[in-house]
């Protein structure tokens, strides 16, 4: 086959990655996800979750396993308990770790309920106060010079069935409807306004439209239209603020207007379609109320000419190849800078046979970056990945596995590891070498034992045996430890165990893929 198409695609990838750097991303992304912070996934911190009053169960729709179920069960205390979680799960110590270990980007999963006025409190139940914690975290990341992706991880109506990451675990998926598409667009308008107007958001480089939509495009009606409206909503807000976007022009009078008057002008303009105009219009009272609550009302009353201008936000989508059955191409929605996200986990199967050679052959010949670029989905970043495997992996293999994934993903825009940390998960049994030791363990008092309906009873006897040895067979001449093994989805533990290099741009072995390359 001629090398001409490959060279052309390679040049496209290089140009796209360079464009991201101009728009606010680092030239190469080395990042982590702040998972289970503002969208809590209880499997990642089961001991803390049960201590809070939550439950663990095999089917997350049948117990208190999500934020929705928790808020519904504990309406009087949910805000206080979640504020404690938010304050302790992600802290300045974590930011210091990121800075010391070369992390230059974080992806922050967010639920639509962080914009509290979008929640129908008669049928939807979520904690309040997350926006203040988001601002706290953004200020800490800003001080460290770390770029941020705001990831709309949990959409109104739920975008994927029976997933904790959606905020509510249910088979009733209602996101792909006119009403919830609209609520997501209003969310987008509010977050775009905050990104450009609130100084604590100044290192936010991108907003991701939807995390992991249903893979079957036949089940996501009008999703392609939503993608276009998402981009146009971001650009409509930016034009209202006097932000220059390639291919669009601002009104000459914008600089003399205040924020709300300019938004109103955009909402009646014919520059954008009716759905986008309505989303901008519906965001105005929410933005006004929110800025007053955050003591930012002075920004709303001043003229736009006095507000510092930033670069246009990088709109971001899961790539076209995330879905099957003739999906809409998000590249068709592009106006201004845009990036694409792919998630790759070998531990769920379906990617390669479960053995070392198959894994390394697969990852070292990965063609997702080229395939996406051929469809206009470039630059591509790998926004979620990890080290777990489907087989008992040696420490030696996990070191190679980390190197090979980093090497392959860095050929695009870069990578973002899932997750920055994890508390505990299922006991690993005879696969202990593959899994990282957790950094935190809560021991529940007996009166809370009945709250754990899944993980805890399954391993309760093991835990009790360990505690019996510790407390009843105790000898002062011996050193005791209680080790609970968890999946190596913790970046911090990957660093400590030596699988991941302290400098994320470096590899233990730059030639790790050489024996496995099967094509040029």
Short mmCIF file of C-alpha atoms in Angstrom, two decimals:
data_model
loop_
_atom_site.label_atom_id
_atom_site.label_comp_id
_atom_site.label_asym_id
_atom_site.label_seq_id
_atom_site.Cartn_x
_atom_site.Cartn_y
_atom_site.Cartn_z
CA UNK A 1 0.00 0.00 0.00
CA UNK A 2 1.24 3.49 -0.81
CA UNK A 3 2.71 5.45 2.08
CA UNK A 4 1.06 8.65 0.84
CA UNK A 5 -2.25 8.27 2.76
CA UNK A 6 -0.37 7.39 5.95
CA UNK A 7 1.90 10.43 5.65
CA UNK A 8 -1.11 12.64 4.97
CA UNK A 9 -2.96 11.35 8.04
CA UNK A 10 0.19 11.66 10.14
CA UNK A 11 0.51 15.31 9.15
CA UNK A 12 -3.16 15.86 9.98
CA UNK A 13 -2.58 14.44 13.48
CA UNK A 14 0.47 16.66 14.03
CA UNK A 15 -1.41 19.76 12.90
CA UNK A 16 -4.41 18.97 15.09
CA UNK A 17 -2.28 18.39 18.19
CA UNK A 18 -0.42 21.65 17.56
CA UNK A 19 -3.77 23.43 17.33
CA UNK A 20 -4.78 22.15 20.77
CA UNK A 21 -1.66 23.65 22.30
CA UNK A 22 -2.58 27.02 20.84
CA UNK A 23 -6.09 26.68 22.30
CA UNK A 24 -5.02 26.05 25.90
CA UNK A 25 -3.95 22.42 26.23
CA UNK A 26 -0.35 21.40 26.88
CA UNK A 27 1.53 20.32 23.76
CA UNK A 28 1.22 16.75 25.05
CA UNK A 29 -1.41 15.79 27.63
CA UNK A 30 -0.30 13.76 30.65
CA UNK A 31 -3.29 13.62 32.92
CA UNK A 32 -5.47 11.94 35.50
CA UNK A 33 -9.20 11.82 36.09
CA UNK A 34 -10.66 13.17 39.32
CA UNK A 35 -13.15 10.34 39.39
CA UNK A 36 -15.54 9.87 42.33
CA UNK A 37 -15.04 13.47 43.48
CA UNK A 38 -18.01 15.45 42.16
CA UNK A 39 -19.64 12.41 40.58
CA UNK A 40 -19.28 9.70 43.20
CA UNK A 41 -18.96 6.08 42.05
CA UNK A 42 -19.35 4.01 45.18
CA UNK A 43 -17.38 1.01 43.86
CA UNK A 44 -14.28 3.19 44.10
CA UNK A 45 -14.64 3.94 47.82
CA UNK A 46 -16.89 1.27 49.31
CA UNK A 47 -15.80 1.61 52.92
CA UNK A 48 -16.35 5.36 52.99
CA UNK A 49 -19.63 4.92 51.13
CA UNK A 50 -21.03 2.42 53.59
CA UNK A 51 -19.87 4.55 56.52
CA UNK A 52 -21.76 7.48 55.00
CA UNK A 53 -24.93 5.37 54.91
CA UNK A 54 -24.73 3.93 51.41
CA UNK A 55 -24.88 0.30 50.35
CA UNK A 56 -23.08 -2.10 48.04
CA UNK A 57 -25.00 -4.53 45.83
CA UNK A 58 -24.50 -6.60 42.70
CA UNK A 59 -27.20 -4.64 40.85
CA UNK A 60 -26.61 -0.95 41.58
CA UNK A 61 -30.24 -0.12 40.79
CA UNK A 62 -31.49 -2.13 43.77
CA UNK A 63 -29.77 -0.40 46.68
CA UNK A 64 -28.29 2.92 47.83
CA UNK A 65 -25.35 2.77 45.43
CA UNK A 66 -25.51 6.17 43.69
CA UNK A 67 -25.82 9.86 44.50
CA UNK A 68 -29.46 9.84 43.39
CA UNK A 69 -30.39 6.95 45.69
CA UNK A 70 -28.44 8.43 48.58
CA UNK A 71 -30.05 11.85 48.31
CA UNK A 72 -33.47 10.25 48.05
CA UNK A 73 -32.83 8.13 51.16
CA UNK A 74 -31.20 10.88 53.27
CA UNK A 75 -32.68 14.23 52.19
CA UNK A 76 -31.88 15.95 55.49
CA UNK A 77 -28.18 15.04 55.68
CA UNK A 78 -27.07 14.44 52.09
CA UNK A 79 -25.59 17.91 51.56
CA UNK A 80 -23.51 17.79 54.74
CA UNK A 81 -22.22 14.27 54.10
CA UNK A 82 -21.27 15.00 50.51
CA UNK A 83 -19.56 18.24 51.44
CA UNK A 84 -17.36 16.22 53.78
CA UNK A 85 -16.62 13.76 50.99
CA UNK A 86 -15.83 16.50 48.48
CA UNK A 87 -13.51 18.20 50.97
CA UNK A 88 -11.50 15.05 51.71
CA UNK A 89 -11.47 12.98 48.51
CA UNK A 90 -9.59 15.62 46.50
CA UNK A 91 -7.26 17.96 48.41
CA UNK A 92 -4.23 20.19 48.09
CA UNK A 93 -2.04 17.17 48.82
CA UNK A 94 -3.33 15.58 45.62
CA UNK A 95 -2.54 18.71 43.63
CA UNK A 96 0.96 18.73 45.11
CA UNK A 97 1.38 15.11 44.02
CA UNK A 98 0.25 15.94 40.48
CA UNK A 99 2.68 18.84 40.27
CA UNK A 100 5.59 16.83 41.64
CA UNK A 101 4.92 13.99 39.17
CA UNK A 102 4.51 15.99 35.99
CA UNK A 103 0.72 15.80 35.60
CA UNK A 104 -0.31 18.74 33.40
CA UNK A 105 -4.02 18.05 32.84
CA UNK A 106 -6.98 16.77 34.85
CA UNK A 107 -10.38 15.68 33.61
CA UNK A 108 -13.12 16.48 36.14
CA UNK A 109 -16.29 14.38 35.84
CA UNK A 110 -19.36 16.51 36.58
CA UNK A 111 -23.05 15.82 36.89
CA UNK A 112 -25.71 18.10 35.46
CA UNK A 113 -26.87 18.70 39.04
CA UNK A 114 -23.84 20.89 39.75
CA UNK A 115 -26.04 23.52 38.06
CA UNK A 116 -28.69 23.13 40.74
CA UNK A 117 -31.49 25.02 39.01
CA UNK A 118 -31.60 22.32 36.32
CA UNK A 119 -32.71 19.70 38.84
CA UNK A 120 -36.41 18.93 39.22
CA UNK A 121 -36.46 18.43 42.99
CA UNK A 122 -39.83 16.67 42.87
CA UNK A 123 -38.44 13.71 40.90
CA UNK A 124 -34.65 14.08 40.98
CA UNK A 125 -32.44 13.83 44.05
CA UNK A 126 -28.85 15.01 44.27
CA UNK A 127 -26.61 16.78 46.80
CA UNK A 128 -26.24 20.56 46.70
CA UNK A 129 -23.13 22.67 47.02
CA UNK A 130 -20.84 21.03 44.47
CA UNK A 131 -20.19 24.23 42.51
CA UNK A 132 -18.35 25.78 45.46
CA UNK A 133 -16.18 22.70 45.80
CA UNK A 134 -15.49 22.78 42.06
CA UNK A 135 -14.32 26.37 42.36
CA UNK A 136 -12.09 25.43 45.29
CA UNK A 137 -10.49 22.63 43.30
CA UNK A 138 -10.11 24.75 40.17
CA UNK A 139 -8.31 27.44 42.14
CA UNK A 140 -5.88 24.86 43.51
CA UNK A 141 -5.28 23.45 40.04
CA UNK A 142 -4.91 26.94 38.60
CA UNK A 143 -2.27 27.78 41.19
CA UNK A 144 -0.38 24.66 40.10
CA UNK A 145 -0.68 25.55 36.40
CA UNK A 146 -2.68 22.42 35.55
CA UNK A 147 -5.10 22.47 32.60
CA UNK A 148 -8.65 21.21 33.10
CA UNK A 149 -11.31 19.41 31.07
CA UNK A 150 -14.84 19.81 32.45
CA UNK A 151 -16.42 16.49 31.56
CA UNK A 152 -20.23 16.26 31.50
CA UNK A 153 -20.08 12.78 32.98
CA UNK A 154 -23.67 12.36 34.14
CA UNK A 155 -26.37 13.84 31.92
CA UNK A 156 -29.97 14.80 32.69
CA UNK A 157 -32.22 11.79 32.28
CA UNK A 158 -29.22 9.35 32.39
CA UNK A 159 -27.26 8.69 29.19
CA UNK A 160 -26.26 5.06 29.81
CA UNK A 161 -28.19 2.32 31.58
CA UNK A 162 -27.23 0.80 34.91
CA UNK A 163 -24.01 2.74 35.43
CA UNK A 164 -22.91 4.44 38.63
CA UNK A 165 -21.08 7.07 36.58
CA UNK A 166 -24.44 8.34 35.33
CA UNK A 167 -25.34 9.48 38.87
CA UNK A 168 -28.41 7.26 38.92
CA UNK A 169 -28.36 3.54 38.27
CA UNK A 170 -31.43 2.72 36.19
CA UNK A 171 -32.46 0.98 32.99
CA UNK A 172 -34.73 3.92 32.21
CA UNK A 173 -32.50 5.98 29.89
CA UNK A 174 -34.13 9.33 29.12
CA UNK A 175 -31.27 11.58 28.05
CA UNK A 176 -31.93 11.18 24.32
CA UNK A 177 -35.10 13.28 24.39
CA UNK A 178 -35.86 16.86 23.42
CA UNK A 179 -36.33 17.95 27.04
CA UNK A 180 -33.07 16.52 28.35
CA UNK A 181 -31.02 17.55 25.33
CA UNK A 182 -32.24 21.06 26.12
CA UNK A 183 -31.27 20.83 29.78
CA UNK A 184 -27.81 19.65 28.74
CA UNK A 185 -27.47 22.66 26.44
CA UNK A 186 -28.46 25.04 29.23
CA UNK A 187 -25.82 23.34 31.42
CA UNK A 188 -23.33 23.90 28.61
CA UNK A 189 -24.19 27.60 28.38
CA UNK A 190 -23.77 28.06 32.14
CA UNK A 191 -20.43 26.23 32.28
CA UNK A 192 -19.15 28.13 29.24
CA UNK A 193 -20.06 31.44 30.89
CA UNK A 194 -18.33 30.41 34.12
CA UNK A 195 -15.26 29.31 32.21
CA UNK A 196 -14.85 32.70 30.56
CA UNK A 197 -16.04 34.96 33.37
CA UNK A 198 -15.01 33.38 36.69
CA UNK A 199 -11.25 33.79 37.28
CA UNK A 200 -11.06 30.45 39.12
CA UNK A 201 -11.97 28.73 35.82
CA UNK A 202 -9.11 30.30 33.90
CA UNK A 203 -7.20 27.05 33.30
CA UNK A 204 -10.29 25.24 31.98
CA UNK A 205 -9.33 24.48 28.40
CA UNK A 206 -12.16 22.18 27.30
CA UNK A 207 -15.72 21.08 27.95
CA UNK A 208 -16.67 17.51 27.04
CA UNK A 209 -20.25 17.13 25.85
CA UNK A 210 -21.17 13.60 26.95
CA UNK A 211 -19.22 10.86 28.69
CA UNK A 212 -19.72 7.40 27.20
CA UNK A 213 -23.10 7.60 25.45
CA UNK A 214 -24.83 4.36 24.50
CA UNK A 215 -22.64 2.61 21.93
CA UNK A 216 -25.50 1.61 19.64
CA UNK A 217 -26.36 4.71 17.63
CA UNK A 218 -29.80 3.25 16.94
CA UNK A 219 -30.58 3.90 20.60
CA UNK A 220 -29.44 7.54 20.62
CA UNK A 221 -31.94 9.36 18.37
CA UNK A 222 -31.00 12.90 17.31
CA UNK A 223 -27.64 12.67 19.08
CA UNK A 224 -25.90 14.11 16.01
CA UNK A 225 -28.17 17.16 16.18
CA UNK A 226 -27.35 17.53 19.86
CA UNK A 227 -23.64 17.46 19.04
CA UNK A 228 -24.07 20.36 16.64
CA UNK A 229 -26.21 22.28 19.13
CA UNK A 230 -23.64 21.68 21.87
CA UNK A 231 -20.90 23.32 19.82
CA UNK A 232 -23.17 26.16 18.72
CA UNK A 233 -24.22 26.81 22.32
CA UNK A 234 -20.59 27.13 23.40
CA UNK A 235 -19.87 29.45 20.49
CA UNK A 236 -23.06 31.48 21.04
CA UNK A 237 -22.01 32.20 24.62
CA UNK A 238 -18.50 33.05 23.48
CA UNK A 239 -19.73 35.44 20.81
CA UNK A 240 -21.97 37.04 23.44
CA UNK A 241 -18.83 37.65 25.50
CA UNK A 242 -16.82 39.03 22.59
CA UNK A 243 -14.64 35.92 22.23
CA UNK A 244 -13.30 35.51 18.72
CA UNK A 245 -14.13 32.18 17.08
CA UNK A 246 -12.82 31.27 13.65
CA UNK A 247 -15.63 31.44 11.10
CA UNK A 248 -17.91 33.59 13.26
CA UNK A 249 -18.00 37.31 13.88
CA UNK A 250 -19.06 39.25 16.96
CA UNK A 251 -21.29 42.30 16.97
CA UNK A 252 -19.35 45.55 17.15
CA UNK A 253 -21.51 46.73 20.05
CA UNK A 254 -20.70 43.79 22.34
CA UNK A 255 -17.89 45.57 24.20
CA UNK A 256 -20.29 48.26 25.45
CA UNK A 257 -22.89 45.77 26.73
CA UNK A 258 -23.01 43.94 30.03
CA UNK A 259 -23.21 40.15 30.17
CA UNK A 260 -26.95 39.74 30.50
CA UNK A 261 -27.84 42.28 27.81
CA UNK A 262 -25.42 40.65 25.38
CA UNK A 263 -26.85 37.20 26.13
CA UNK A 264 -30.35 38.53 25.48
CA UNK A 265 -29.19 39.98 22.20
CA UNK A 266 -27.78 36.59 21.16
CA UNK A 267 -31.00 34.82 22.21
CA UNK A 268 -32.99 36.79 19.65
CA UNK A 269 -30.33 36.82 16.93
CA UNK A 270 -30.67 34.74 13.78
CA UNK A 271 -27.00 33.68 13.94
CA UNK A 272 -27.93 30.42 15.67
CA UNK A 273 -30.89 28.06 15.48
CA UNK A 274 -33.93 28.29 17.73
CA UNK A 275 -32.87 25.51 20.12
CA UNK A 276 -29.50 27.18 20.77
CA UNK A 277 -31.12 30.59 21.21
CA UNK A 278 -33.55 29.12 23.74
CA UNK A 279 -30.72 27.44 25.64
CA UNK A 280 -28.87 30.76 25.90
CA UNK A 281 -32.06 32.54 26.97
CA UNK A 282 -32.83 29.92 29.63
CA UNK A 283 -29.31 30.15 30.99
CA UNK A 284 -29.58 33.89 31.75
CA UNK A 285 -31.56 33.69 35.03
CA UNK A 286 -29.48 30.71 36.17
CA UNK A 287 -26.20 32.52 35.50
CA UNK A 288 -27.50 35.66 37.21
CA UNK A 289 -28.59 33.77 40.33
CA UNK A 290 -25.40 31.72 40.44
CA UNK A 291 -23.09 34.70 40.09
CA UNK A 292 -24.91 36.46 42.93
CA UNK A 293 -24.56 33.37 45.14
CA UNK A 294 -20.84 33.20 44.32
CA UNK A 295 -20.33 36.94 44.98
CA UNK A 296 -19.47 37.52 41.31
CA UNK A 297 -22.33 39.87 40.50
CA UNK A 298 -19.89 42.69 39.67
CA UNK A 299 -18.85 40.73 36.59
CA UNK A 300 -22.44 40.76 35.34
CA UNK A 301 -22.96 44.50 35.70
CA UNK A 302 -19.69 45.68 34.18
CA UNK A 303 -19.25 46.14 30.45
CA UNK A 304 -17.78 43.29 28.44
CA UNK A 305 -15.05 45.58 27.18
CA UNK A 306 -13.50 45.50 30.64
CA UNK A 307 -13.42 41.70 30.95
CA UNK A 308 -10.18 39.94 29.91
CA UNK A 309 -10.69 37.78 26.82
CA UNK A 310 -9.60 34.15 26.66
CA UNK A 311 -9.17 31.74 23.78
CA UNK A 312 -12.23 29.84 22.61
CA UNK A 313 -13.00 26.68 24.58
CA UNK A 314 -12.04 23.31 23.04
CA UNK A 315 -15.30 21.47 22.48
CA UNK A 316 -14.78 17.75 23.08
CA UNK A 317 -16.68 14.58 22.16
CA UNK A 318 -16.27 10.85 22.44
CA UNK A 319 -14.90 9.92 19.02
CA UNK A 320 -17.05 8.60 16.17
CA UNK A 321 -15.75 5.06 16.69
CA UNK A 322 -17.17 4.97 20.21
CA UNK A 323 -20.54 4.20 18.64
CA UNK A 324 -21.60 1.66 16.03
CA UNK A 325 -24.47 1.36 13.57
CA UNK A 326 -23.75 4.43 11.46
CA UNK A 327 -23.30 7.06 14.17
CA UNK A 328 -23.21 10.79 13.57
CA UNK A 329 -19.70 12.13 13.09
CA UNK A 330 -18.87 14.74 15.76
CA UNK A 331 -16.42 16.29 13.31
CA UNK A 332 -19.47 17.57 11.42
CA UNK A 333 -20.31 19.73 14.44
CA UNK A 334 -16.95 21.49 14.66
CA UNK A 335 -16.77 25.27 14.83
CA UNK A 336 -13.47 26.41 16.28
CA UNK A 337 -11.06 24.21 18.28
CA UNK A 338 -12.28 20.66 18.93
CA UNK A 339 -10.85 17.43 20.36
CA UNK A 340 -11.96 13.81 20.54
CA UNK A 341 -11.86 11.31 23.38
CA UNK A 342 -11.47 7.53 23.36
CA UNK A 343 -11.60 5.15 26.35
CA UNK A 344 -9.75 1.86 26.23
CA UNK A 345 -9.90 -0.82 28.93
CA UNK A 346 -8.53 -4.26 28.14
CA UNK A 347 -9.86 -5.68 31.43
CA UNK A 348 -13.44 -5.73 30.10
CA UNK A 349 -12.51 -8.07 27.25
CA UNK A 350 -13.19 -7.88 23.55
CA UNK A 351 -9.93 -6.12 22.68
CA UNK A 352 -7.28 -8.86 22.81
CA UNK A 353 -6.90 -12.42 24.05
CA UNK A 354 -6.09 -12.51 27.78
CA UNK A 355 -2.35 -13.08 27.69
CA UNK A 356 0.79 -10.94 27.71
CA UNK A 357 1.74 -11.39 24.06
CA UNK A 358 -1.76 -10.62 22.76
CA UNK A 359 -2.05 -7.50 24.92
CA UNK A 360 1.30 -6.09 23.86
CA UNK A 361 0.78 -6.98 20.19
CA UNK A 362 -2.59 -5.24 20.28
CA UNK A 363 -1.51 -2.04 22.00
CA UNK A 364 1.76 -1.71 20.08
CA UNK A 365 -0.14 -1.85 16.77
CA UNK A 366 -3.00 0.36 17.89
CA UNK A 367 -4.51 2.20 14.94
CA UNK A 368 -7.29 4.19 16.60
CA UNK A 369 -5.49 7.52 16.19
CA UNK A 370 -5.03 7.00 12.44
CA UNK A 371 -8.53 5.60 11.92
CA UNK A 372 -10.11 8.54 13.75
CA UNK A 373 -7.98 11.06 11.89
CA UNK A 374 -9.16 9.62 8.56
CA UNK A 375 -12.70 10.52 9.67
CA UNK A 376 -11.78 14.00 10.86
CA UNK A 377 -11.65 13.02 14.55
CA UNK A 378 -8.28 14.51 15.36
CA UNK A 379 -6.65 15.33 17.69
CA UNK A 380 -7.54 12.24 19.71
CA UNK A 381 -6.79 11.90 23.41
CA UNK A 382 -7.25 8.76 25.47
CA UNK A 383 -9.37 10.15 28.29
CA UNK A 384 -9.68 6.93 30.28
CA UNK A 385 -7.34 3.93 30.52
CA UNK A 386 -5.73 1.79 33.20
CA UNK A 387 -3.51 -1.18 33.97
CA UNK A 388 -5.98 -3.97 34.94
CA UNK A 389 -5.88 -7.15 32.87
CA UNK A 390 -8.01 -10.26 32.52
CA UNK A 391 -5.20 -12.54 33.62
CA UNK A 392 -2.73 -12.82 36.50
CA UNK A 393 -0.08 -10.33 35.49
CA UNK A 394 3.43 -10.20 36.89
CA UNK A 395 4.99 -6.99 38.13
CA UNK A 396 7.36 -7.22 35.16
CA UNK A 397 4.45 -7.32 32.74
CA UNK A 398 2.59 -4.44 34.39
CA UNK A 399 5.67 -2.28 33.95
CA UNK A 400 5.75 -3.14 30.24
CA UNK A 401 1.97 -2.72 30.03
CA UNK A 402 2.17 0.81 31.41
CA UNK A 403 5.03 1.73 29.06
CA UNK A 404 3.33 0.30 25.98
CA UNK A 405 0.04 2.09 26.63
CA UNK A 406 1.72 5.43 27.31
CA UNK A 407 3.82 5.05 24.17
CA UNK A 408 0.80 4.32 21.97
CA UNK A 409 -1.52 6.94 23.43
CA UNK A 410 1.15 9.65 23.26
CA UNK A 411 1.15 9.38 19.47
CA UNK A 412 -2.06 11.40 19.63
CA UNK A 413 -2.85 14.34 21.88
CA UNK A 414 -1.91 12.36 25.00
CA UNK A 415 -3.57 10.44 27.79
CA UNK A 416 -5.57 10.78 31.01
CA UNK A 417 -5.39 7.88 33.48
CA UNK A 418 -8.44 6.53 35.33
CA UNK A 419 -8.22 7.23 38.22
CA UNK A 420 -6.05 9.53 40.31
CA UNK A 421 -6.81 7.31 43.31
CA UNK A 422 -9.09 4.56 44.56
CA UNK A 423 -9.89 3.57 48.12
CA UNK A 424 -10.66 -0.16 47.99
CA UNK A 425 -12.43 -2.62 45.70
CA UNK A 426 -12.91 -6.41 45.58
CA UNK A 427 -10.21 -8.55 47.12
CA UNK A 428 -7.87 -9.70 44.37
CA UNK A 429 -7.26 -13.24 45.64
CA UNK A 430 -4.47 -14.97 43.68
CA UNK A 431 -4.06 -12.01 41.32
CA UNK A 432 -2.58 -9.87 44.10
CA UNK A 433 0.59 -9.02 42.16
CA UNK A 434 -1.47 -7.20 39.57
CA UNK A 435 -3.27 -5.04 42.05
CA UNK A 436 -2.27 -2.08 44.17
CA UNK A 437 -2.49 -1.83 47.93
CA UNK A 438 -5.10 0.64 49.02
CA UNK A 439 -4.13 3.70 51.02
CA UNK A 440 -7.20 3.84 53.23
CA UNK A 441 -9.35 1.32 55.08
CA UNK A 442 -12.39 2.02 57.21
CA UNK A 443 -13.52 -0.59 59.72
CA UNK A 444 -17.26 -0.43 60.22
CA UNK A 445 -18.80 -0.76 63.67
CA UNK A 446 -21.20 -3.72 63.98
CA UNK A 447 -24.29 -1.54 63.87
CA UNK A 448 -23.40 -0.51 60.29
CA UNK A 449 -22.73 -4.03 59.03
CA UNK A 450 -26.25 -4.45 57.65
CA UNK A 451 -25.82 -1.47 55.34
CA UNK A 452 -23.38 -3.37 53.18
CA UNK A 453 -25.44 -5.68 51.00
CA UNK A 454 -22.85 -6.68 48.44
CA UNK A 455 -19.09 -6.42 48.73
CA UNK A 456 -18.86 -6.34 52.50
CA UNK A 457 -20.74 -9.55 53.37
CA UNK A 458 -18.92 -11.40 50.60
CA UNK A 459 -15.57 -10.77 52.26
CA UNK A 460 -16.68 -10.15 55.83
CA UNK A 461 -15.31 -13.47 57.11
CA UNK A 462 -11.91 -12.74 55.57
CA UNK A 463 -11.85 -9.33 57.22
CA UNK A 464 -12.91 -10.78 60.55
CA UNK A 465 -10.20 -13.44 60.42
CA UNK A 466 -7.60 -10.75 59.86
CA UNK A 467 -8.95 -8.63 62.68
CA UNK A 468 -9.03 -11.66 65.00
CA UNK A 469 -5.36 -12.31 64.30
CA UNK A 470 -4.55 -8.67 64.91
CA UNK A 471 -6.45 -8.19 68.17
CA UNK A 472 -6.56 -11.64 69.78
CA UNK A 473 -3.27 -13.16 68.67
CA UNK A 474 -1.39 -9.93 69.23
CA UNK A 475 2.23 -10.02 70.34
CA UNK A 476 4.21 -6.81 70.97
CA UNK A 477 7.28 -8.38 69.40
CA UNK A 478 5.59 -8.71 66.00
CA UNK A 479 4.64 -6.15 63.35
CA UNK A 480 1.08 -6.35 62.05
CA UNK A 481 -0.48 -5.05 58.87
CA UNK A 482 -3.84 -5.52 57.20
CA UNK A 483 -3.46 -5.46 53.42
CA UNK A 484 -6.47 -5.08 51.17
CA UNK A 485 -5.69 -5.32 47.47
CA UNK A 486 -7.44 -3.18 44.88
CA UNK A 487 -7.36 -2.89 41.09
CA UNK A 488 -4.48 -0.91 39.72
CA UNK A 489 -6.65 1.96 38.63
CA UNK A 490 -4.88 4.34 41.00
CA UNK A 491 -2.27 6.54 39.38
CA UNK A 492 -0.74 7.30 42.76
CA UNK A 493 -0.27 3.61 43.54
CA UNK A 494 1.06 2.96 40.04
CA UNK A 495 3.77 5.53 40.73
CA UNK A 496 4.56 4.11 44.16
CA UNK A 497 4.81 0.56 42.84
CA UNK A 498 7.05 1.61 39.97
CA UNK A 499 4.75 0.64 37.09
CA UNK A 500 4.39 4.30 36.09
CA UNK A 501 7.35 6.63 35.79
CA UNK A 502 7.50 9.76 38.01
CA UNK A 503 7.99 11.79 34.81
CA UNK A 504 4.93 10.86 32.70
CA UNK A 505 6.73 11.76 29.47
CA UNK A 506 9.35 9.07 30.13
CA UNK A 507 9.24 5.29 29.73
CA UNK A 508 11.15 2.57 31.53
CA UNK A 509 11.88 1.09 28.11
CA UNK A 510 11.35 3.28 25.02
CA UNK A 511 11.74 0.14 22.89
CA UNK A 512 9.06 -1.84 24.71
CA UNK A 513 7.01 -2.24 21.52
CA UNK A 514 9.82 -3.18 19.16
CA UNK A 515 9.33 -6.98 19.42
CA UNK A 516 5.58 -6.68 18.86
CA UNK A 517 5.28 -4.38 15.85
CA UNK A 518 3.59 -6.23 13.01
CA UNK A 519 2.98 -3.34 10.60
CA UNK A 520 4.56 -0.03 9.59
#
